[in-house]
Amino acid sequence: MTSFHPPLRPTPPHGFPVPQPRHITPLDVRAVMAHAPGFPLTAAQVTAQVRTALQEDEAFNDVSTLATVVSDRHVRSAVVARREGVVAGVALAVEAFRQLDASVAIRVEAEDGARVPAGARVLALTGHARGMLSAERTALNYMQHLSGIATSTSRFVQAIEGTSAKILDTRKTLPGWRALEKYAVRAGGGTNHRMDLRSGVLIKDNHLAAIGGDIGMAVSRARQLAMPGTPIQVECDTLEQVDASLAAGADWVLLDNMSLDILRAAVQRCAGRAITEASGGVTLDTVRLIAETGVDRISVGAITHSAPALDLALDFDGL
């Protein structure tokens, strides 16, 4: 069993590929999902989740819009990127607009995983003004958050371009949002670490503290309990722990908060014996230096738990 998933698609580090706009009329979210390989929700799940979000916002009882906009008013609008970034969450935004206006016409101009410059249009819409206004916040909330994660991930991926390392995420995700946030990491060119506590063994410092620090015993017990093929990983703070993990037959060593010199030494010891992963306080300023030590993976919790939202807005053209 493997617990690591590749990126959604390679994200070009420079330049902006020309998207191929698609018309979806009448709208069907499945058509959007078909262009988002690995999207983690079914069409039914998208419909249910978006409806819950719209109900939370009382979008079906939007008194401001009902009071000010006549029911037959039609408009053109566009979701526009105010800043450069990588797009994610298109299917969720499309479904939000569709639920408020089943006849809305949408042209998708940037798919999930596409890098867009500031000022680029992501979606172009034509439909009832009331529906767009009432769905606006929910649609943007989905796309801003997930595109922020994809954009942050992409920056880390670009920073280590040319090295052999890969950027991993962590389990530092919002409760209930893990599948979507990890999908956004893939959209940004990153690689998923284990999805949950069952899909891979990671023996951390507190596990070791609870059993007196015996790495050999921890690895042996994990090997007996886990499904065949499950990677066994051990968190190491010192070179002595690295040696003990290798002696115990660990498949993967997590090199936590190590200096660059110690990282290099650990990588040399693990060469051909175990996969190496650096972790702990990784930033855009340090990630390149870490990658150049030769580590195989670099995990960055910040790409999910601290990614700033991508600035997207809904602009009305009128009709």
Short mmCIF file of C-alpha atoms in Angstrom, two decimals:
data_model
loop_
_atom_site.label_atom_id
_atom_site.label_comp_id
_atom_site.label_asym_id
_atom_site.label_seq_id
_atom_site.Cartn_x
_atom_site.Cartn_y
_atom_site.Cartn_z
CA MET A 1 0.00 0.00 0.00
CA THR A 2 1.41 3.36 -0.93
CA SER A 3 0.38 6.56 0.78
CA PHE A 4 2.05 9.05 -1.48
CA HIS A 5 0.31 10.57 -4.49
CA PRO A 6 1.87 12.44 -7.42
CA PRO A 7 0.93 15.93 -8.53
CA LEU A 8 -2.32 16.50 -10.40
CA ARG A 9 -0.30 17.57 -13.43
CA PRO A 10 3.06 19.24 -13.99
CA THR A 11 2.76 22.98 -13.39
CA PRO A 12 4.97 25.03 -15.72
CA PRO A 13 7.43 26.98 -13.55
CA HIS A 14 7.52 29.97 -15.88
CA GLY A 15 5.09 31.55 -18.32
CA PHE A 16 1.38 31.04 -18.67
CA PRO A 17 0.02 28.34 -20.99
CA VAL A 18 -2.86 29.51 -23.15
CA PRO A 19 -6.04 27.89 -21.81
CA GLN A 20 -8.70 26.48 -24.09
CA PRO A 21 -12.05 28.00 -22.99
CA ARG A 22 -14.97 25.60 -22.76
CA HIS A 23 -18.68 26.36 -22.78
CA ILE A 24 -20.85 24.38 -20.39
CA THR A 25 -24.51 25.07 -21.15
CA PRO A 26 -26.59 23.87 -19.48
CA LEU A 27 -24.06 23.46 -16.73
CA ASP A 28 -23.01 20.03 -15.50
CA VAL A 29 -20.34 19.88 -12.80
CA ARG A 30 -19.26 16.47 -14.10
CA ALA A 31 -17.95 18.17 -17.23
CA VAL A 32 -15.67 20.30 -15.06
CA MET A 33 -14.53 17.36 -12.94
CA ALA A 34 -13.58 15.45 -16.09
CA HIS A 35 -10.83 18.02 -16.65
CA ALA A 36 -9.56 17.71 -13.05
CA PRO A 37 -7.84 14.31 -12.76
CA GLY A 38 -7.90 12.97 -9.24
CA PHE A 39 -10.65 15.29 -8.02
CA PRO A 40 -11.53 13.72 -4.65
CA LEU A 41 -15.32 14.13 -4.62
CA THR A 42 -18.05 12.60 -6.73
CA ALA A 43 -20.57 14.82 -8.50
CA ALA A 44 -23.14 13.93 -5.82
CA GLN A 45 -20.70 14.87 -3.05
CA VAL A 46 -19.93 18.19 -4.73
CA THR A 47 -23.64 18.95 -4.99
CA ALA A 48 -24.25 18.09 -1.33
CA GLN A 49 -21.21 19.93 0.03
CA VAL A 50 -21.90 23.09 -1.96
CA ARG A 51 -25.56 23.08 -0.94
CA THR A 52 -24.53 22.88 2.71
CA ALA A 53 -22.17 25.82 2.21
CA LEU A 54 -24.87 27.86 0.47
CA GLN A 55 -27.35 27.06 3.22
CA GLU A 56 -24.81 28.12 5.84
CA ASP A 57 -24.66 31.50 4.08
CA GLU A 58 -28.48 31.61 3.66
CA ALA A 59 -27.84 32.14 -0.05
CA PHE A 60 -31.36 31.00 -0.86
CA ASN A 61 -32.73 33.78 1.35
CA ASP A 62 -30.43 36.64 0.34
CA VAL A 63 -32.48 39.60 1.50
CA SER A 64 -30.03 42.18 0.17
CA THR A 65 -30.22 40.83 -3.37
CA LEU A 66 -33.96 40.10 -3.27
CA ALA A 67 -34.62 43.65 -2.13
CA THR A 68 -32.49 45.40 -4.73
CA VAL A 69 -32.35 43.30 -7.92
CA VAL A 70 -35.36 42.45 -10.09
CA SER A 71 -35.83 38.75 -10.74
CA ASP A 72 -35.39 38.85 -14.54
CA ARG A 73 -32.23 40.93 -14.57
CA HIS A 74 -29.48 39.21 -16.59
CA VAL A 75 -25.78 40.09 -16.42
CA ARG A 76 -22.37 39.03 -17.62
CA SER A 77 -19.63 38.55 -15.07
CA ALA A 78 -16.23 36.97 -14.67
CA VAL A 79 -14.17 35.47 -11.88
CA VAL A 80 -10.86 37.30 -12.24
CA ALA A 81 -7.47 36.68 -10.65
CA ARG A 82 -6.25 39.86 -8.99
CA ARG A 83 -2.83 38.28 -8.48
CA GLU A 84 -0.79 35.64 -10.25
CA GLY A 85 -1.48 32.15 -8.99
CA VAL A 86 -2.44 28.55 -9.62
CA VAL A 87 -6.13 27.75 -9.91
CA ALA A 88 -7.96 25.07 -7.89
CA GLY A 89 -11.57 24.47 -6.92
CA VAL A 90 -13.25 25.31 -10.23
CA ALA A 91 -15.83 22.51 -9.91
CA LEU A 92 -17.00 23.78 -6.52
CA ALA A 93 -17.37 27.36 -7.72
CA VAL A 94 -19.23 26.26 -10.84
CA GLU A 95 -21.63 24.18 -8.75
CA ALA A 96 -22.32 27.13 -6.43
CA PHE A 97 -23.38 29.31 -9.34
CA ARG A 98 -25.39 26.47 -10.88
CA GLN A 99 -27.38 25.84 -7.71
CA LEU A 100 -28.53 29.47 -7.61
CA ASP A 101 -29.24 29.60 -11.35
CA ALA A 102 -29.72 26.30 -13.15
CA SER A 103 -29.63 28.04 -16.55
CA VAL A 104 -26.40 29.94 -16.01
CA ALA A 105 -23.92 29.73 -18.90
CA ILE A 106 -20.30 29.41 -17.84
CA ARG A 107 -17.12 29.39 -19.86
CA VAL A 108 -14.22 27.81 -17.99
CA GLU A 109 -11.08 29.71 -19.00
CA ALA A 110 -8.61 28.21 -16.53
CA GLU A 111 -8.77 24.63 -15.28
CA ASP A 112 -7.49 23.38 -11.93
CA GLY A 113 -3.69 23.34 -12.03
CA ALA A 114 -3.42 26.21 -14.52
CA ARG A 115 -1.12 29.11 -13.68
CA VAL A 116 -2.77 32.45 -14.43
CA PRO A 117 -1.34 35.98 -14.47
CA ALA A 118 -2.88 38.87 -12.58
CA GLY A 119 -5.93 40.10 -14.45
CA ALA A 120 -6.72 36.76 -16.08
CA ARG A 121 -10.28 35.49 -16.20
CA VAL A 122 -10.90 32.11 -14.66
CA LEU A 123 -14.65 31.84 -15.30
CA ALA A 124 -16.94 33.86 -17.55
CA LEU A 125 -20.64 33.76 -16.66
CA THR A 126 -23.93 34.87 -18.20
CA GLY A 127 -27.14 34.48 -16.25
CA HIS A 128 -29.47 35.89 -13.63
CA ALA A 129 -27.94 38.65 -11.51
CA ARG A 130 -29.65 37.36 -8.39
CA GLY A 131 -28.07 33.93 -8.69
CA MET A 132 -24.58 35.28 -9.25
CA LEU A 133 -24.80 37.70 -6.35
CA SER A 134 -26.12 35.12 -3.92
CA ALA A 135 -23.57 32.46 -4.93
CA GLU A 136 -20.61 34.83 -5.19
CA ARG A 137 -19.19 34.53 -1.70
CA THR A 138 -19.45 30.75 -1.47
CA ALA A 139 -17.94 30.24 -4.93
CA LEU A 140 -15.05 32.58 -4.17
CA ASN A 141 -14.45 31.09 -0.72
CA TYR A 142 -13.88 27.67 -2.27
CA MET A 143 -11.64 28.93 -5.05
CA GLN A 144 -9.66 31.45 -3.03
CA HIS A 145 -8.77 28.92 -0.34
CA LEU A 146 -7.91 26.01 -2.63
CA SER A 147 -6.13 28.22 -5.17
CA GLY A 148 -4.13 29.71 -2.31
CA ILE A 149 -2.90 26.25 -1.35
CA ALA A 150 -2.11 25.39 -4.98
CA THR A 151 -0.24 28.67 -5.41
CA SER A 152 1.77 28.26 -2.22
CA THR A 153 2.67 24.70 -3.17
CA SER A 154 3.73 25.81 -6.64
CA ARG A 155 6.12 28.38 -5.19
CA PHE A 156 7.87 25.71 -3.13
CA VAL A 157 8.00 23.38 -6.14
CA GLN A 158 9.54 26.13 -8.26
CA ALA A 159 12.06 26.93 -5.54
CA ILE A 160 13.59 23.44 -5.74
CA GLU A 161 13.41 23.10 -9.51
CA GLY A 162 16.40 21.17 -10.85
CA THR A 163 16.96 19.12 -7.69
CA SER A 164 15.74 15.55 -7.13
CA ALA A 165 13.58 16.46 -4.13
CA LYS A 166 9.79 16.58 -4.06
CA ILE A 167 7.51 18.76 -1.97
CA LEU A 168 5.17 16.87 0.36
CA ASP A 169 2.18 18.07 2.34
CA THR A 170 1.26 16.96 5.88
CA ARG A 171 -1.88 16.18 7.87
CA LYS A 172 -2.05 19.81 9.02
CA THR A 173 -5.36 20.41 7.26
CA LEU A 174 -8.71 21.84 8.28
CA PRO A 175 -10.98 19.14 9.72
CA GLY A 176 -13.34 18.00 6.97
CA TRP A 177 -11.27 19.65 4.24
CA ARG A 178 -8.35 17.21 3.96
CA ALA A 179 -9.29 15.57 0.66
CA LEU A 180 -9.83 18.93 -1.05
CA GLU A 181 -6.74 20.58 0.46
CA LYS A 182 -4.52 17.68 -0.51
CA TYR A 183 -6.05 17.81 -3.99
CA ALA A 184 -5.09 21.49 -4.15
CA VAL A 185 -1.52 20.53 -3.24
CA ARG A 186 -1.46 18.21 -6.26
CA ALA A 187 -2.90 20.98 -8.42
CA GLY A 188 0.11 23.08 -7.40
CA GLY A 189 2.59 20.38 -8.38
CA GLY A 190 3.16 18.93 -4.90
CA THR A 191 2.96 15.33 -3.74
CA ASN A 192 0.66 14.03 -1.03
CA HIS A 193 2.06 12.46 2.10
CA ARG A 194 -0.16 9.91 3.87
CA MET A 195 -3.85 10.77 3.74
CA ASP A 196 -4.64 9.58 7.25
CA LEU A 197 -3.36 7.59 10.22
CA ARG A 198 -4.21 4.28 8.59
CA SER A 199 -2.52 4.73 5.23
CA GLY A 200 1.07 4.76 6.45
CA VAL A 201 3.18 4.28 9.56
CA LEU A 202 5.01 7.29 10.93
CA ILE A 203 6.71 6.62 14.26
CA LYS A 204 7.13 10.06 15.79
CA ASP A 205 9.07 11.32 18.79
CA ASN A 206 6.11 10.96 21.15
CA HIS A 207 5.56 7.36 20.06
CA LEU A 208 9.18 6.67 20.95
CA ALA A 209 8.91 8.58 24.23
CA ALA A 210 5.97 6.38 25.20
CA ILE A 211 8.05 3.19 24.79
CA GLY A 212 11.39 4.36 26.15
CA GLY A 213 12.90 5.33 22.81
CA ASP A 214 13.28 1.78 21.46
CA ILE A 215 13.25 2.33 17.69
CA GLY A 216 13.92 -1.32 16.91
CA MET A 217 10.90 -2.49 18.87
CA ALA A 218 8.68 0.22 17.35
CA VAL A 219 9.63 -0.71 13.77
CA SER A 220 9.23 -4.42 14.47
CA ARG A 221 5.75 -4.00 15.94
CA ALA A 222 4.70 -1.70 13.10
CA ARG A 223 5.89 -4.25 10.54
CA GLN A 224 3.80 -6.95 12.20
CA LEU A 225 0.63 -4.85 12.39
CA ALA A 226 0.64 -2.89 9.13
CA MET A 227 -0.65 -4.24 5.84
CA PRO A 228 2.09 -5.68 3.61
CA GLY A 229 3.71 -2.95 1.55
CA THR A 230 2.86 -0.17 4.01
CA PRO A 231 5.88 2.15 4.31
CA ILE A 232 7.39 2.29 7.80
CA GLN A 233 8.76 5.75 8.59
CA VAL A 234 10.63 6.93 11.67
CA GLU A 235 11.09 10.52 12.82
CA CYS A 236 14.72 11.16 13.73
CA ASP A 237 16.24 14.10 15.56
CA THR A 238 19.82 12.79 15.64
CA LEU A 239 22.21 10.74 13.53
CA GLU A 240 22.13 8.06 16.22
CA GLN A 241 18.39 7.68 15.67
CA VAL A 242 18.99 7.52 11.93
CA ASP A 243 21.44 4.64 12.46
CA ALA A 244 18.98 2.84 14.73
CA SER A 245 16.17 3.28 12.20
CA LEU A 246 18.30 1.88 9.39
CA ALA A 247 19.36 -1.05 11.55
CA ALA A 248 15.70 -1.76 12.31
CA GLY A 249 14.84 -1.82 8.60
CA ALA A 250 12.79 1.38 8.35
CA ASP A 251 11.76 2.24 4.79
CA TRP A 252 11.71 6.00 5.34
CA VAL A 253 13.41 8.37 7.76
CA LEU A 254 12.00 11.76 8.65
CA LEU A 255 14.89 14.12 9.41
CA ASP A 256 13.35 16.63 11.76
CA ASN A 257 14.76 20.12 12.30
CA MET A 258 18.30 19.13 11.41
CA SER A 259 21.02 21.56 10.37
CA LEU A 260 22.17 21.40 6.77
CA ASP A 261 25.42 19.68 7.72
CA ILE A 262 23.65 16.99 9.72
CA LEU A 263 21.10 16.58 6.93
CA ARG A 264 23.89 15.89 4.47
CA ALA A 265 25.41 13.32 6.79
CA ALA A 266 22.04 11.64 7.30
CA VAL A 267 21.40 11.51 3.55
CA GLN A 268 24.79 9.87 3.00
CA ARG A 269 24.03 7.22 5.64
CA CYS A 270 20.63 6.46 4.14
CA ALA A 271 21.77 6.29 0.51
CA GLY A 272 20.36 3.12 -1.04
CA ARG A 273 18.87 2.02 2.29
CA ALA A 274 15.93 4.31 3.01
CA ILE A 275 14.07 7.27 1.58
CA THR A 276 14.89 10.56 3.28
CA GLU A 277 12.50 13.37 4.15
CA ALA A 278 13.40 16.72 5.69
CA SER A 279 10.87 18.50 7.85
CA GLY A 280 10.50 21.28 10.37
CA GLY A 281 10.32 25.02 9.82
CA VAL A 282 10.83 24.84 6.06
CA THR A 283 10.37 28.20 4.32
CA LEU A 284 10.77 29.53 0.79
CA ASP A 285 14.07 31.04 1.91
CA THR A 286 15.47 27.70 3.13
CA VAL A 287 13.85 25.05 0.96
CA ARG A 288 16.40 25.26 -1.86
CA LEU A 289 19.33 24.77 0.52
CA ILE A 290 17.54 21.81 2.09
CA ALA A 291 16.88 20.24 -1.32
CA GLU A 292 20.53 20.60 -2.26
CA THR A 293 21.55 18.32 0.62
CA GLY A 294 20.21 15.44 -1.48
CA VAL A 295 17.07 14.61 0.50
CA ASP A 296 14.37 12.82 -1.43
CA ARG A 297 11.37 14.63 0.06
CA ILE A 298 10.67 17.88 1.91
CA SER A 299 7.43 18.15 3.87
CA VAL A 300 5.93 21.60 4.36
CA GLY A 301 2.94 21.98 6.67
CA ALA A 302 2.61 25.65 5.79
CA ILE A 303 1.33 24.94 2.27
CA THR A 304 -1.97 23.84 3.79
CA HIS A 305 -2.23 25.38 7.26
CA SER A 306 -0.85 28.83 6.41
CA ALA A 307 -1.41 29.37 2.70
CA PRO A 308 -2.84 32.86 2.02
CA ALA A 309 -5.98 32.92 -0.10
CA LEU A 310 -5.47 33.76 -3.76
CA ASP A 311 -7.09 37.11 -4.51
CA LEU A 312 -10.00 36.35 -6.83
CA ALA A 313 -13.02 38.53 -7.48
CA LEU A 314 -16.32 38.47 -9.35
CA ASP A 315 -16.58 41.43 -11.73
CA PHE A 316 -19.90 42.38 -13.35
CA ASP A 317 -20.07 43.67 -16.92
CA GLY A 318 -23.81 44.20 -17.07
CA LEU A 319 -26.05 43.59 -20.10
#
